[in-house]
Amino acid sequence: MAVCTFAQGWPERYDGVMLQGFYWDSYDDTNWNKLTSEADELSKYFNLIWIPNSGNTADFYTSHRKTMGYDPCFWLNHNSCWGTETQLRNMINLFHSKGTGFIEDVVINHKNGLNSWVNFPQENVTGTKTGKQYKVEWDNTNYTQICNTDEANRNADSGVKGKIRGAADTGDDFDGFRDLDHTNATTQANVKTYLDFLLNELGYVGFRYDMVKGFKASFVGIYNHEVQPRFSVGEYWDTAKDKVIAWINGTKVNGVVQSAAFDFPLKYGINDAFNSGKWSRLNDACLSNDPNYSRYAVTFVDNHDTGRYTNDDGNAPVYGYVEAANAFILSMPGTPCVFFPHWQKHKKAIKQLILARHIAGINNQSQILFSQAKDEGYVLNVQGSHGKLLLLLGKKVNYPTTDYNFAFKGEGFELYLSKGLDFSELMNINDAAYSFTLPGGLKANKDERCAFFEAPSSWGVPSKISCWNWDKTANYTKGTWPGGDCKLVRLLPNGRRVFKWTMGINDRKAVSGDNEGVIFSYNNGTKTVQTKDMPFVNGGYYTIEGLQSVVPDVVTSVRNLVADGAGTDVRLHGWYTLQGQKLSQKPVQNGVYIHDGKKVLVK
């Protein structure tokens, strides 16, 4: 059982696993009623669930327009687009009875006005659970609780240009909503009231602080020391470990850390390792591999921001071995936070990984015995309180497993547990494999180097889509950006268009590089819109989320997939049906399948 007693910042030796219980625009998938209906399953695997800001927003209050909650308006009214306050309380209480607590997405860096830039609602409610009077007050006359560096003080459209009387911002400015002045005593009192309401009236167990670069870390320390959440994690979005650690230390009160932080330095190492095969990046300095700070590391593969498959700044999803990336964070020290779409698509593997973590006794301060990029992958060996866990990542890793029993494997990883540990429970997980149904009528000719791309609806009806394909030895799309033209080959019933790129006779240009991949792009008239780098598989069928399947004509012959005349091996890793349907693990049903570019009989 995970530790659930109060601890400064984050509990020591905590062995729980967190779920980010939403993604961008997940209003149907993760509203309060929907999550409540999944309580039995979710509570069995997750000790904590992080949900969106549950406070009502100005848009939902006035017009019922749904937003993600990063435009906060009300702090004590929790009837939102995710559900009513009653539904929220019922959900929290039900999960609490099953041993799972909720983390609230606390957005206190900035605030939205109710019907103007600066008109903050005055709130005064009596708690039905505590009987306490909760009151937050705002100076909507002199605006002394808004930073005078806020854009509203410079923009005539705000109606208050030059009239804002708060102090200067103590962190980064945030354009869009009003930056709160946390040096103001009434603002501080309001925040403490709000957090007290969340913990003691609604029943949350902790906070995820949004955009903590926007105000001094010391204020998070002040607030947490006052209201004492059991869990606190800050979104200090930076790739530099020393800066994230400086923020953690900045939350100290009387020398004691008051908050954990998301391990963003690790996130970008994960991207390079699993998207581009740069396995040594997993050894880069981060919180989770530092014994002094792993307690305060909340690790993740993707979240609602990075997991959006667009080319906007900051969006950086893992396209490669998603199961393997989750295997990595679920085997590491720190507290792993699983992204909801990954849970949906790779449920069996994630369940097994969580159970394996508990069987070995891995917690947020476990010792890493060995970690190294090796061959075409990576080795991780961690000592738990019950035994050792050995994780082999990537295509090919030679590492002795004599002292271990093989537990299970998934796409891009193998997991072993030290001898003597009982992991029979892992074999009882029987969730159906996630599969992608390939559209019919697509064709890839023998020995043809090609790829298919299903353009997202957000791309509209582009006049031309281009493909950019390369590896460490050559570029296969003429060597001039944006590469080769794609041909429209299918119009799907949902209105989306499928394009095909085929390498021309003279398209291969010899180059040298340190990575490989494929990118699809188009020009919308003002700029080039593109996918992120995605791992290339010959005949692969891609969406903006990455490789989904492979056109069967390419792989159903009993031969290795060959990238070019030089014989570069680009075998298709993972399991596929003969119809090109991708499976999330080895099939349990007898039959013939494609695995590593070959036909395999499963029986």
Coordinates of C-alpha atoms in Angstrom, one line a residue:
M1 CA 0.0 0.0 0.0
A2 CA 1.2 3.5 -0.8
V3 CA 2.1 5.8 2.0
C4 CA -0.8 8.2 2.6
T5 CA 0.3 10.2 5.7
F6 CA 1.2 13.9 5.5
A7 CA 4.7 14.6 4.3
Q8 CA 6.5 17.8 3.3
G9 CA 6.5 18.1 -0.5
W10 CA 5.9 14.4 -1.2
P11 CA 6.1 11.3 1.0
E12 CA 9.4 9.5 1.3
R13 CA 9.7 6.0 -0.1
Y14 CA 6.3 6.4 -1.7
D15 CA 5.4 3.4 -3.9
G16 CA 2.1 4.7 -5.5
V17 CA 1.4 5.4 -9.1
M18 CA -0.5 8.4 -10.4
L19 CA -2.8 8.7 -13.4
Q20 CA -3.3 11.9 -15.3
G21 CA -7.1 11.4 -15.6
F22 CA -7.6 13.7 -18.7
Y23 CA -6.1 14.9 -21.9
W24 CA -6.8 18.0 -24.0
D25 CA -10.5 18.3 -24.8
S26 CA -11.3 15.0 -23.1
Y27 CA -14.7 16.3 -21.9
D28 CA -16.6 13.1 -22.9
D29 CA -13.9 10.6 -21.9
T30 CA -13.0 11.9 -18.5
N31 CA -15.9 13.9 -17.0
W32 CA -16.8 13.1 -13.4
N33 CA -19.5 10.6 -14.2
K34 CA -17.3 8.8 -16.7
L35 CA -14.4 8.5 -14.2
T36 CA -16.8 7.4 -11.5
S37 CA -18.0 4.6 -13.7
E38 CA -14.5 3.3 -13.9
A39 CA -13.7 3.5 -10.2
D40 CA -13.3 -0.2 -9.6
E41 CA -10.7 -0.7 -12.3
L42 CA -8.8 2.6 -11.9
S43 CA -8.5 2.3 -8.1
K44 CA -6.9 -1.1 -8.4
Y45 CA -3.9 0.3 -10.2
F46 CA -3.7 4.0 -9.3
N47 CA -3.2 5.5 -5.9
L48 CA -3.6 9.1 -7.2
I49 CA -5.6 10.6 -10.0
W50 CA -4.8 14.1 -11.3
I51 CA -7.9 15.8 -12.7
P52 CA -8.4 19.2 -14.4
N53 CA -9.2 22.4 -12.4
S54 CA -12.7 21.7 -11.2
G55 CA -13.7 25.3 -10.6
N56 CA -16.3 27.0 -12.8
T57 CA -15.0 29.2 -15.6
A58 CA -16.4 32.4 -16.9
D59 CA -17.2 30.9 -20.3
F60 CA -19.0 27.9 -18.8
Y61 CA -20.8 30.1 -16.3
T62 CA -22.1 32.6 -18.9
S63 CA -22.5 30.4 -22.0
H64 CA -21.7 26.8 -21.2
R65 CA -18.7 26.9 -23.5
K66 CA -16.3 24.2 -22.4
T67 CA -12.7 25.0 -21.7
M68 CA -9.9 23.1 -20.0
G69 CA -9.9 25.2 -16.8
Y70 CA -6.6 27.1 -17.4
D71 CA -8.8 30.2 -17.6
P72 CA -9.9 30.1 -13.9
C73 CA -12.6 32.4 -12.7
F74 CA -14.4 30.8 -9.7
W75 CA -12.5 29.3 -6.8
L76 CA -15.4 28.2 -4.6
N77 CA -18.0 27.3 -7.3
H78 CA -17.2 23.8 -8.7
N79 CA -20.1 23.3 -11.1
S80 CA -18.0 23.1 -14.3
C81 CA -18.0 21.6 -17.8
W82 CA -16.6 18.4 -16.2
G83 CA -19.7 17.9 -14.0
T84 CA -21.6 19.3 -11.1
E85 CA -20.0 19.8 -7.7
T86 CA -22.3 17.1 -6.4
Q87 CA -20.9 14.7 -9.0
L88 CA -17.4 15.8 -8.1
R89 CA -17.9 15.1 -4.4
N90 CA -19.4 11.7 -5.1
M91 CA -16.5 10.8 -7.3
I92 CA -13.9 11.8 -4.8
N93 CA -15.7 10.0 -2.0
L94 CA -16.1 6.8 -3.9
F95 CA -12.5 6.6 -5.0
H96 CA -11.4 7.6 -1.4
S97 CA -13.4 4.5 -0.1
K98 CA -11.3 2.4 -2.5
G99 CA -8.0 3.9 -1.5
T100 CA -7.4 6.4 -4.3
G101 CA -7.0 10.1 -3.8
F102 CA -7.4 13.0 -6.2
I103 CA -4.9 15.7 -7.2
E104 CA -6.5 19.1 -8.2
D105 CA -5.0 21.1 -11.0
V106 CA -4.5 24.4 -9.1
V107 CA -4.2 27.4 -11.4
I108 CA -3.2 30.4 -9.2
N109 CA -0.6 32.1 -11.4
H110 CA -3.4 33.9 -13.2
K111 CA -7.1 34.5 -13.2
N112 CA -9.9 35.4 -15.6
G113 CA -12.6 38.1 -15.0
L114 CA -16.2 37.1 -15.1
N115 CA -17.4 39.5 -17.7
S116 CA -14.4 41.8 -18.2
W117 CA -10.6 41.5 -18.1
V118 CA -10.5 42.3 -14.4
N119 CA -13.9 41.7 -12.9
F120 CA -13.2 38.9 -10.4
P121 CA -16.2 37.3 -8.7
Q122 CA -16.6 37.8 -4.9
E123 CA -17.3 34.4 -3.4
N124 CA -18.8 33.5 0.0
V125 CA -20.0 30.0 0.7
T126 CA -20.7 27.8 3.8
G127 CA -19.1 24.3 3.6
T128 CA -21.6 21.5 3.7
K129 CA -19.0 19.1 5.0
T130 CA -17.0 21.3 7.4
G131 CA -19.6 23.9 8.2
K132 CA -16.8 26.6 7.8
Q133 CA -17.4 29.9 6.1
Y134 CA -15.2 30.3 3.0
K135 CA -14.7 33.7 1.6
V136 CA -12.5 35.2 -1.1
E137 CA -12.4 39.0 -1.8
W138 CA -11.0 40.9 -4.8
D139 CA -10.2 44.6 -5.2
N140 CA -12.1 45.3 -8.4
T141 CA -11.6 49.1 -7.9
N142 CA -7.9 49.7 -7.6
Y143 CA -6.8 46.3 -8.8
T144 CA -4.2 45.9 -6.1
Q145 CA -4.2 42.1 -6.5
I146 CA -3.1 42.2 -10.1
C147 CA 0.5 42.6 -11.1
N148 CA 1.2 46.1 -12.5
T149 CA 3.4 44.4 -15.2
D150 CA 0.3 42.6 -16.5
E151 CA -0.6 43.4 -20.2
A152 CA -4.0 44.8 -19.0
N153 CA -2.0 47.7 -17.6
R154 CA -0.7 48.5 -21.1
N155 CA -3.5 47.5 -23.4
A156 CA -6.3 50.0 -24.0
D157 CA -8.8 47.2 -24.8
S158 CA -8.6 46.1 -21.1
G159 CA -10.5 49.2 -19.9
V160 CA -8.0 49.6 -17.0
K161 CA -4.9 50.7 -18.8
G162 CA -2.6 52.5 -16.3
K163 CA -4.9 51.8 -13.4
I164 CA -3.6 48.5 -12.0
R165 CA -1.9 49.1 -8.6
G166 CA -0.4 45.7 -7.7
A167 CA 3.3 45.0 -7.3
A168 CA 5.5 43.7 -10.2
D169 CA 5.2 40.1 -11.1
T170 CA 7.6 37.8 -9.2
G171 CA 7.9 35.4 -12.1
D172 CA 7.3 35.1 -15.8
D173 CA 4.4 37.1 -17.3
F174 CA 1.4 35.2 -18.7
D175 CA -0.4 36.8 -21.6
G176 CA -4.1 36.0 -21.8
F177 CA -5.4 36.4 -18.2
R178 CA -4.5 38.5 -15.2
D179 CA -1.3 37.7 -13.4
L180 CA -2.1 37.6 -9.6
D181 CA 0.1 39.6 -7.2
H182 CA 1.1 37.0 -4.6
T183 CA 2.9 39.6 -2.5
N184 CA -0.5 41.0 -1.7
A185 CA -1.8 39.8 1.8
T186 CA -5.4 39.5 0.7
T187 CA -4.4 37.4 -2.4
Q188 CA -2.4 35.1 -0.1
A189 CA -5.4 34.8 2.2
N190 CA -7.7 34.0 -0.7
V191 CA -5.3 31.3 -2.0
K192 CA -5.1 29.7 1.5
T193 CA -8.9 29.8 1.7
Y194 CA -9.2 28.2 -1.8
L195 CA -6.7 25.4 -1.0
D196 CA -8.4 24.8 2.4
F197 CA -11.7 24.4 0.6
L198 CA -10.2 21.9 -1.9
L199 CA -8.6 19.8 0.8
N200 CA -11.1 19.8 3.7
E201 CA -14.4 20.6 2.0
L202 CA -14.1 18.8 -1.4
G203 CA -11.8 16.1 -0.2
Y204 CA -8.7 16.4 -2.5
V205 CA -5.5 15.0 -1.2
G206 CA -3.1 17.3 -3.0
F207 CA -2.3 19.8 -5.7
R208 CA -0.7 20.1 -9.1
Y209 CA 0.4 23.7 -9.4
D210 CA 0.1 25.0 -12.9
M211 CA 2.8 27.3 -14.4
V212 CA 4.9 27.8 -11.4
K213 CA 7.4 29.8 -13.4
G214 CA 4.9 32.6 -13.1
F215 CA 5.5 33.4 -9.4
K216 CA 8.1 32.8 -6.8
A217 CA 8.5 29.2 -5.5
S218 CA 8.4 30.6 -2.0
F219 CA 4.7 31.2 -2.3
V220 CA 4.0 27.5 -3.0
G221 CA 6.0 26.9 0.2
I222 CA 3.9 29.4 2.2
Y223 CA 0.6 28.0 0.9
N224 CA 1.5 24.3 1.4
H225 CA 3.0 24.9 4.9
E226 CA -0.3 26.6 5.8
V227 CA -2.8 24.1 4.5
Q228 CA -0.6 20.9 4.5
P229 CA -1.6 18.8 1.5
R230 CA -0.4 15.3 1.5
F231 CA 0.9 15.7 -2.1
S232 CA 2.1 18.7 -4.1
V233 CA 3.8 18.8 -7.5
G234 CA 4.8 21.9 -9.5
E235 CA 4.8 22.3 -13.3
Y236 CA 8.2 23.8 -13.7
W237 CA 8.6 23.3 -17.4
D238 CA 12.3 23.3 -18.1
T239 CA 14.8 20.9 -19.5
A240 CA 17.6 21.9 -17.1
K241 CA 17.8 19.8 -14.0
D242 CA 19.5 22.5 -11.9
K243 CA 16.6 24.9 -12.6
V244 CA 14.0 22.4 -11.5
I245 CA 15.9 21.6 -8.4
A246 CA 16.3 25.3 -7.6
W247 CA 12.5 25.6 -7.8
I248 CA 12.1 22.6 -5.5
N249 CA 14.5 24.1 -3.0
G250 CA 12.8 27.5 -3.4
T251 CA 9.6 26.0 -1.8
K252 CA 11.4 25.3 1.5
V253 CA 10.0 26.6 4.7
N254 CA 12.3 26.3 7.8
G255 CA 14.6 24.3 5.6
V256 CA 12.0 21.7 4.6
V257 CA 11.0 21.1 0.9
Q258 CA 7.2 21.8 0.4
S259 CA 6.6 20.4 -3.1
A260 CA 7.8 17.9 -5.7
A261 CA 8.1 18.8 -9.4
F262 CA 7.5 17.1 -12.7
D263 CA 10.7 15.6 -14.1
F264 CA 10.7 17.6 -17.4
P265 CA 14.5 17.0 -17.9
L266 CA 13.7 13.3 -18.0
K267 CA 10.8 13.9 -20.4
Y268 CA 13.0 15.2 -23.1
G269 CA 15.5 12.4 -22.7
I270 CA 12.6 10.0 -23.1
N271 CA 11.6 11.7 -26.3
D272 CA 15.0 11.4 -27.9
A273 CA 15.5 7.8 -26.7
F274 CA 12.1 6.4 -27.8
N275 CA 11.5 8.6 -30.8
S276 CA 15.0 8.6 -32.3
G277 CA 16.9 5.8 -30.7
K278 CA 19.3 8.1 -28.7
W279 CA 19.4 5.7 -25.8
S280 CA 22.2 7.5 -23.9
R281 CA 19.9 10.4 -23.3
L282 CA 18.2 8.3 -20.6
N283 CA 21.4 8.7 -18.6
D284 CA 21.2 12.5 -18.7
A285 CA 20.9 14.4 -15.4
C286 CA 17.3 14.4 -14.1
L287 CA 15.5 14.2 -10.9
S288 CA 14.6 10.5 -10.9
N289 CA 18.2 9.3 -11.3
D290 CA 19.4 11.6 -8.5
P291 CA 19.2 9.9 -5.1
N292 CA 18.9 13.3 -3.4
Y293 CA 15.8 14.3 -5.4
S294 CA 14.1 11.2 -6.7
R295 CA 11.6 11.5 -3.8
Y296 CA 10.5 14.8 -5.4
A297 CA 10.4 13.5 -9.0
V298 CA 7.1 12.9 -10.7
T299 CA 7.9 11.2 -13.9
F300 CA 5.8 11.1 -17.1
V301 CA 6.0 10.1 -20.8
D302 CA 3.4 12.7 -21.9
N303 CA 0.8 15.0 -20.5
H304 CA -2.1 17.1 -21.8
D305 CA 0.3 19.7 -23.3
T306 CA 3.1 17.6 -24.7
G307 CA 0.8 14.8 -25.8
R308 CA -1.0 16.9 -28.4
Y309 CA 0.0 15.9 -31.9
T310 CA 0.4 19.3 -33.5
N311 CA 3.4 21.3 -34.3
D312 CA 2.8 24.0 -31.8
D313 CA 5.6 25.0 -29.5
G314 CA 5.9 22.7 -26.5
N315 CA 3.9 19.8 -27.9
A316 CA 6.4 17.0 -28.0
P317 CA 4.7 13.6 -27.8
V318 CA 6.4 10.2 -27.8
Y319 CA 5.8 8.7 -31.2
G320 CA 8.0 5.7 -30.8
Y321 CA 7.7 2.8 -28.4
V322 CA 5.0 4.2 -26.1
E323 CA 4.7 0.9 -24.1
A324 CA 8.5 0.8 -23.6
A325 CA 8.5 4.5 -22.5
N326 CA 5.9 3.7 -19.9
A327 CA 7.9 0.6 -18.9
F328 CA 10.8 2.9 -18.2
I329 CA 9.0 5.4 -15.9
L330 CA 7.2 2.5 -14.1
S331 CA 10.5 0.9 -13.4
M332 CA 12.4 4.0 -12.2
P333 CA 12.6 5.8 -8.9
G334 CA 10.3 8.8 -8.6
T335 CA 6.5 8.7 -8.7
P336 CA 5.3 7.7 -12.2
C337 CA 2.3 9.5 -13.7
V338 CA 0.6 7.6 -16.6
F339 CA -1.1 9.7 -19.3
F340 CA -4.8 8.8 -19.8
P341 CA -4.6 8.0 -23.6
H342 CA -1.6 5.7 -23.0
W343 CA -3.7 3.9 -20.3
Q344 CA -6.6 3.6 -22.8
K345 CA -4.4 2.1 -25.7
H346 CA -1.9 0.1 -23.7
K347 CA -3.9 -1.0 -20.7
K348 CA -2.7 -4.6 -20.4
A349 CA 1.0 -3.7 -20.5
I350 CA 0.5 -0.8 -18.1
K351 CA -1.4 -3.0 -15.7
Q352 CA 1.4 -5.5 -15.8
L353 CA 4.0 -2.9 -15.4
I354 CA 2.3 -1.4 -12.3
L355 CA 2.0 -4.8 -10.7
A356 CA 5.6 -5.6 -11.5
R357 CA 6.7 -2.4 -9.8
H358 CA 4.8 -3.4 -6.7
I359 CA 6.0 -7.0 -6.7
A360 CA 9.6 -5.8 -6.8
G361 CA 8.8 -3.1 -4.2
I362 CA 10.0 -0.1 -6.3
N363 CA 9.4 3.3 -4.7
N364 CA 10.3 6.9 -5.3
Q365 CA 13.7 6.5 -3.6
S366 CA 14.7 3.0 -4.8
Q367 CA 18.3 2.5 -5.8
I368 CA 19.4 2.3 -9.5
L369 CA 21.9 -0.5 -9.6
F370 CA 22.8 -0.3 -13.3
S371 CA 21.7 1.9 -16.2
Q372 CA 23.4 2.1 -19.6
A373 CA 22.7 2.5 -23.3
K374 CA 23.8 -0.8 -24.8
D375 CA 23.8 -2.2 -28.3
E376 CA 20.5 -1.0 -29.8
G377 CA 18.8 -0.2 -26.6
Y378 CA 19.1 0.4 -22.9
V379 CA 19.4 -1.6 -19.7
L380 CA 17.9 -0.5 -16.4
N381 CA 18.4 -2.5 -13.1
V382 CA 16.6 -1.2 -10.0
Q383 CA 16.6 -2.6 -6.4
G384 CA 13.2 -2.7 -4.8
S385 CA 12.3 -3.5 -1.2
H386 CA 11.2 -7.0 -2.2
G387 CA 13.6 -7.8 -5.0
K388 CA 15.2 -6.5 -8.2
L389 CA 13.7 -5.4 -11.5
L390 CA 15.6 -5.7 -14.8
L391 CA 14.3 -3.8 -17.8
L392 CA 15.7 -4.2 -21.4
L393 CA 14.6 -1.6 -23.8
G394 CA 14.9 -1.2 -27.6
K395 CA 15.5 -3.5 -30.5
K396 CA 18.5 -5.6 -29.3
V397 CA 20.2 -5.7 -26.0
N398 CA 22.7 -8.3 -24.8
Y399 CA 22.7 -8.5 -21.0
P400 CA 22.9 -11.4 -18.6
T401 CA 19.6 -12.5 -17.0
T402 CA 20.9 -15.5 -15.1
D403 CA 19.7 -14.2 -11.7
Y404 CA 16.2 -13.3 -13.0
N405 CA 13.0 -14.8 -14.2
F406 CA 11.5 -13.5 -17.4
A407 CA 8.2 -11.8 -16.4
F408 CA 6.7 -10.5 -19.7
K409 CA 7.4 -8.2 -22.6
G410 CA 5.7 -5.6 -24.7
E411 CA 6.4 -3.5 -27.7
G412 CA 10.1 -2.5 -27.4
F413 CA 10.8 -3.9 -23.9
E414 CA 11.4 -7.1 -21.9
L415 CA 11.0 -7.1 -18.1
Y416 CA 12.6 -9.6 -15.6
L417 CA 12.2 -10.0 -11.9
S418 CA 14.7 -11.5 -9.5
K419 CA 14.3 -15.1 -8.7
G420 CA 12.0 -15.9 -5.7
L421 CA 9.4 -13.2 -6.5
D422 CA 5.9 -14.5 -7.2
F423 CA 4.6 -12.7 -10.3
S424 CA 1.8 -15.1 -11.2
E425 CA -0.7 -12.3 -10.9
L426 CA 0.8 -10.7 -14.0
M427 CA -0.5 -13.7 -16.0
N428 CA -4.1 -13.0 -14.9
I429 CA -4.3 -9.7 -16.8
N430 CA -6.4 -10.5 -19.9
D431 CA -7.4 -7.1 -21.3
A432 CA -7.9 -7.2 -25.1
A433 CA -5.1 -5.8 -27.1
Y434 CA -5.4 -2.4 -28.6
S435 CA -5.7 -2.6 -32.4
F436 CA -5.9 -0.2 -35.3
T437 CA -8.0 -1.2 -38.3
L438 CA -6.3 -0.4 -41.5
P439 CA -8.5 1.1 -44.2
G440 CA -9.0 -1.2 -47.1
G441 CA -7.9 -0.7 -50.7
L442 CA -4.4 0.4 -50.0
K443 CA -1.5 -1.2 -51.9
A444 CA 2.3 -1.3 -51.4
N445 CA 4.2 -3.0 -54.2
K446 CA 7.0 -5.5 -53.5
D447 CA 10.4 -3.8 -52.9
E448 CA 8.8 -0.4 -53.0
R449 CA 9.9 2.1 -50.4
C450 CA 6.7 3.9 -49.4
A451 CA 4.6 5.3 -46.5
F452 CA 0.9 6.2 -46.0
F453 CA -0.4 9.2 -44.1
E454 CA -3.9 9.9 -42.9
A455 CA -4.1 13.7 -42.7
P456 CA -5.9 15.0 -39.6
S457 CA -9.1 17.0 -40.0
S458 CA -7.4 20.1 -38.6
W459 CA -5.3 20.2 -41.8
G460 CA -8.4 20.9 -43.8
V461 CA -8.0 20.0 -47.5
P462 CA -4.4 20.7 -48.3
S463 CA -3.4 21.1 -52.0
K464 CA -0.2 19.1 -51.5
I465 CA 1.3 17.0 -48.7
S466 CA 5.0 16.3 -48.7
C467 CA 7.1 13.5 -47.1
W468 CA 10.6 13.8 -45.7
N469 CA 12.3 10.5 -45.1
W470 CA 15.9 9.8 -44.0
D471 CA 18.2 7.6 -42.0
K472 CA 21.8 7.7 -40.9
T473 CA 23.1 7.0 -44.4
A474 CA 20.8 8.7 -46.8
N475 CA 17.8 10.9 -47.5
Y476 CA 15.1 9.2 -49.6
T477 CA 13.1 12.3 -50.5
K478 CA 15.5 14.1 -52.8
G479 CA 17.4 15.8 -50.0
T480 CA 15.6 19.1 -50.4
W481 CA 12.9 20.1 -47.8
P482 CA 10.0 19.5 -47.7
G483 CA 10.8 16.3 -49.6
G484 CA 8.8 14.2 -52.0
D485 CA 5.2 14.7 -53.0
C486 CA 2.4 12.4 -51.7
K487 CA -0.5 11.2 -53.8
L488 CA -4.1 11.2 -52.5
V489 CA -5.2 7.5 -52.5
R490 CA -8.2 7.3 -50.3
L491 CA -11.1 9.4 -49.0
L492 CA -12.3 7.9 -45.8
P493 CA -16.0 7.9 -44.6
N494 CA -15.1 10.3 -41.8
G495 CA -13.9 12.8 -44.4
R496 CA -10.2 12.3 -43.8
R497 CA -7.8 11.8 -46.6
V498 CA -5.1 9.2 -47.0
F499 CA -1.9 10.0 -48.9
K500 CA 0.9 7.8 -50.2
W501 CA 4.5 8.6 -50.7
T502 CA 6.7 6.4 -52.9
M503 CA 10.5 6.9 -53.4
G504 CA 11.4 7.7 -56.9
I505 CA 14.3 6.2 -58.8
N506 CA 16.6 9.2 -58.3
D507 CA 15.2 10.3 -54.9
R508 CA 17.9 8.7 -52.7
K509 CA 20.7 11.1 -51.7
A510 CA 23.7 9.9 -49.7
V511 CA 24.0 11.9 -46.4
S512 CA 25.3 11.1 -42.9
G513 CA 23.3 11.8 -39.7
D514 CA 22.8 10.7 -36.2
N515 CA 19.1 9.7 -36.4
E516 CA 16.4 8.5 -38.7
G517 CA 12.7 9.0 -39.3
V518 CA 9.8 10.4 -41.4
I519 CA 7.9 13.7 -41.4
F520 CA 4.7 14.7 -43.3
S521 CA 4.0 18.3 -43.9
Y522 CA 1.9 20.9 -45.9
N523 CA 1.9 24.6 -46.3
N524 CA -1.3 26.3 -45.1
G525 CA -0.5 29.5 -47.0
T526 CA 1.3 31.3 -44.2
K527 CA 3.6 28.6 -42.7
T528 CA 4.6 24.9 -43.0
V529 CA 2.6 22.6 -40.7
Q530 CA 4.2 19.3 -40.0
T531 CA 4.2 16.2 -37.9
K532 CA 6.9 15.5 -35.4
D533 CA 9.8 13.2 -36.3
M534 CA 8.3 9.6 -36.4
P535 CA 10.1 6.3 -36.6
F536 CA 10.1 5.0 -40.2
V537 CA 8.8 1.6 -41.2
N538 CA 8.5 0.7 -44.8
G539 CA 4.9 0.6 -45.9
G540 CA 3.8 2.1 -42.6
Y541 CA 0.4 3.7 -42.1
Y542 CA 0.8 6.9 -40.1
T543 CA -1.6 9.3 -38.5
I544 CA -0.5 12.5 -36.8
E545 CA -0.1 10.4 -33.6
G546 CA 2.5 8.2 -35.3
L547 CA 2.8 4.7 -36.8
Q548 CA -0.5 2.9 -36.6
S549 CA -0.2 -0.1 -38.9
V550 CA 1.5 -1.4 -42.0
V551 CA 0.0 -2.1 -45.4
P552 CA 0.1 -5.9 -45.6
D553 CA 1.5 -6.4 -49.1
V554 CA 4.9 -5.2 -47.8
V555 CA 5.2 -7.5 -44.8
T556 CA 3.3 -10.7 -45.5
S557 CA 6.1 -12.2 -47.5
V558 CA 8.5 -14.3 -45.3
R559 CA 11.4 -11.9 -45.6
N560 CA 13.0 -9.0 -43.7
L561 CA 11.9 -5.5 -44.7
V562 CA 14.7 -3.9 -46.6
A563 CA 15.1 -0.1 -46.6
D564 CA 17.4 0.2 -49.6
G565 CA 19.9 -1.6 -51.8
A566 CA 22.5 -1.5 -49.1
G567 CA 20.3 -3.9 -47.1
T568 CA 19.6 -1.7 -44.1
D569 CA 17.3 -3.7 -41.8
V570 CA 14.1 -1.9 -40.9
R571 CA 12.1 -4.8 -39.6
L572 CA 8.7 -4.0 -38.3
H573 CA 8.8 -4.5 -34.6
G574 CA 5.6 -5.5 -32.7
W575 CA 2.8 -7.7 -33.7
Y576 CA 0.4 -7.3 -36.7
T577 CA -2.4 -9.3 -38.2
L578 CA -2.0 -10.4 -41.9
Q579 CA -4.6 -7.6 -42.7
G580 CA -2.2 -5.0 -41.3
Q581 CA -3.9 -4.6 -37.9
K582 CA -1.5 -3.5 -35.2
L583 CA -1.7 -5.3 -31.8
S584 CA -0.4 -4.0 -28.5
Q585 CA 1.2 -7.3 -27.5
K586 CA 1.7 -10.9 -28.6
P587 CA -1.7 -12.3 -29.6
V588 CA -3.3 -14.9 -27.4
Q589 CA -5.5 -16.3 -30.2
N590 CA -4.0 -19.0 -32.4
G591 CA -3.2 -18.1 -35.9
V592 CA -0.6 -16.6 -38.3
Y593 CA 0.7 -13.1 -37.5
I594 CA 3.6 -10.8 -38.6
H595 CA 6.3 -10.2 -36.0
D596 CA 9.7 -8.5 -36.7
G597 CA 8.9 -8.6 -40.5
K598 CA 8.2 -12.3 -40.6
K599 CA 5.3 -14.6 -40.5
V600 CA 4.9 -16.3 -37.1
L601 CA 2.6 -19.1 -36.2
V602 CA 1.0 -18.6 -32.7
K603 CA -0.5 -21.7 -31.1

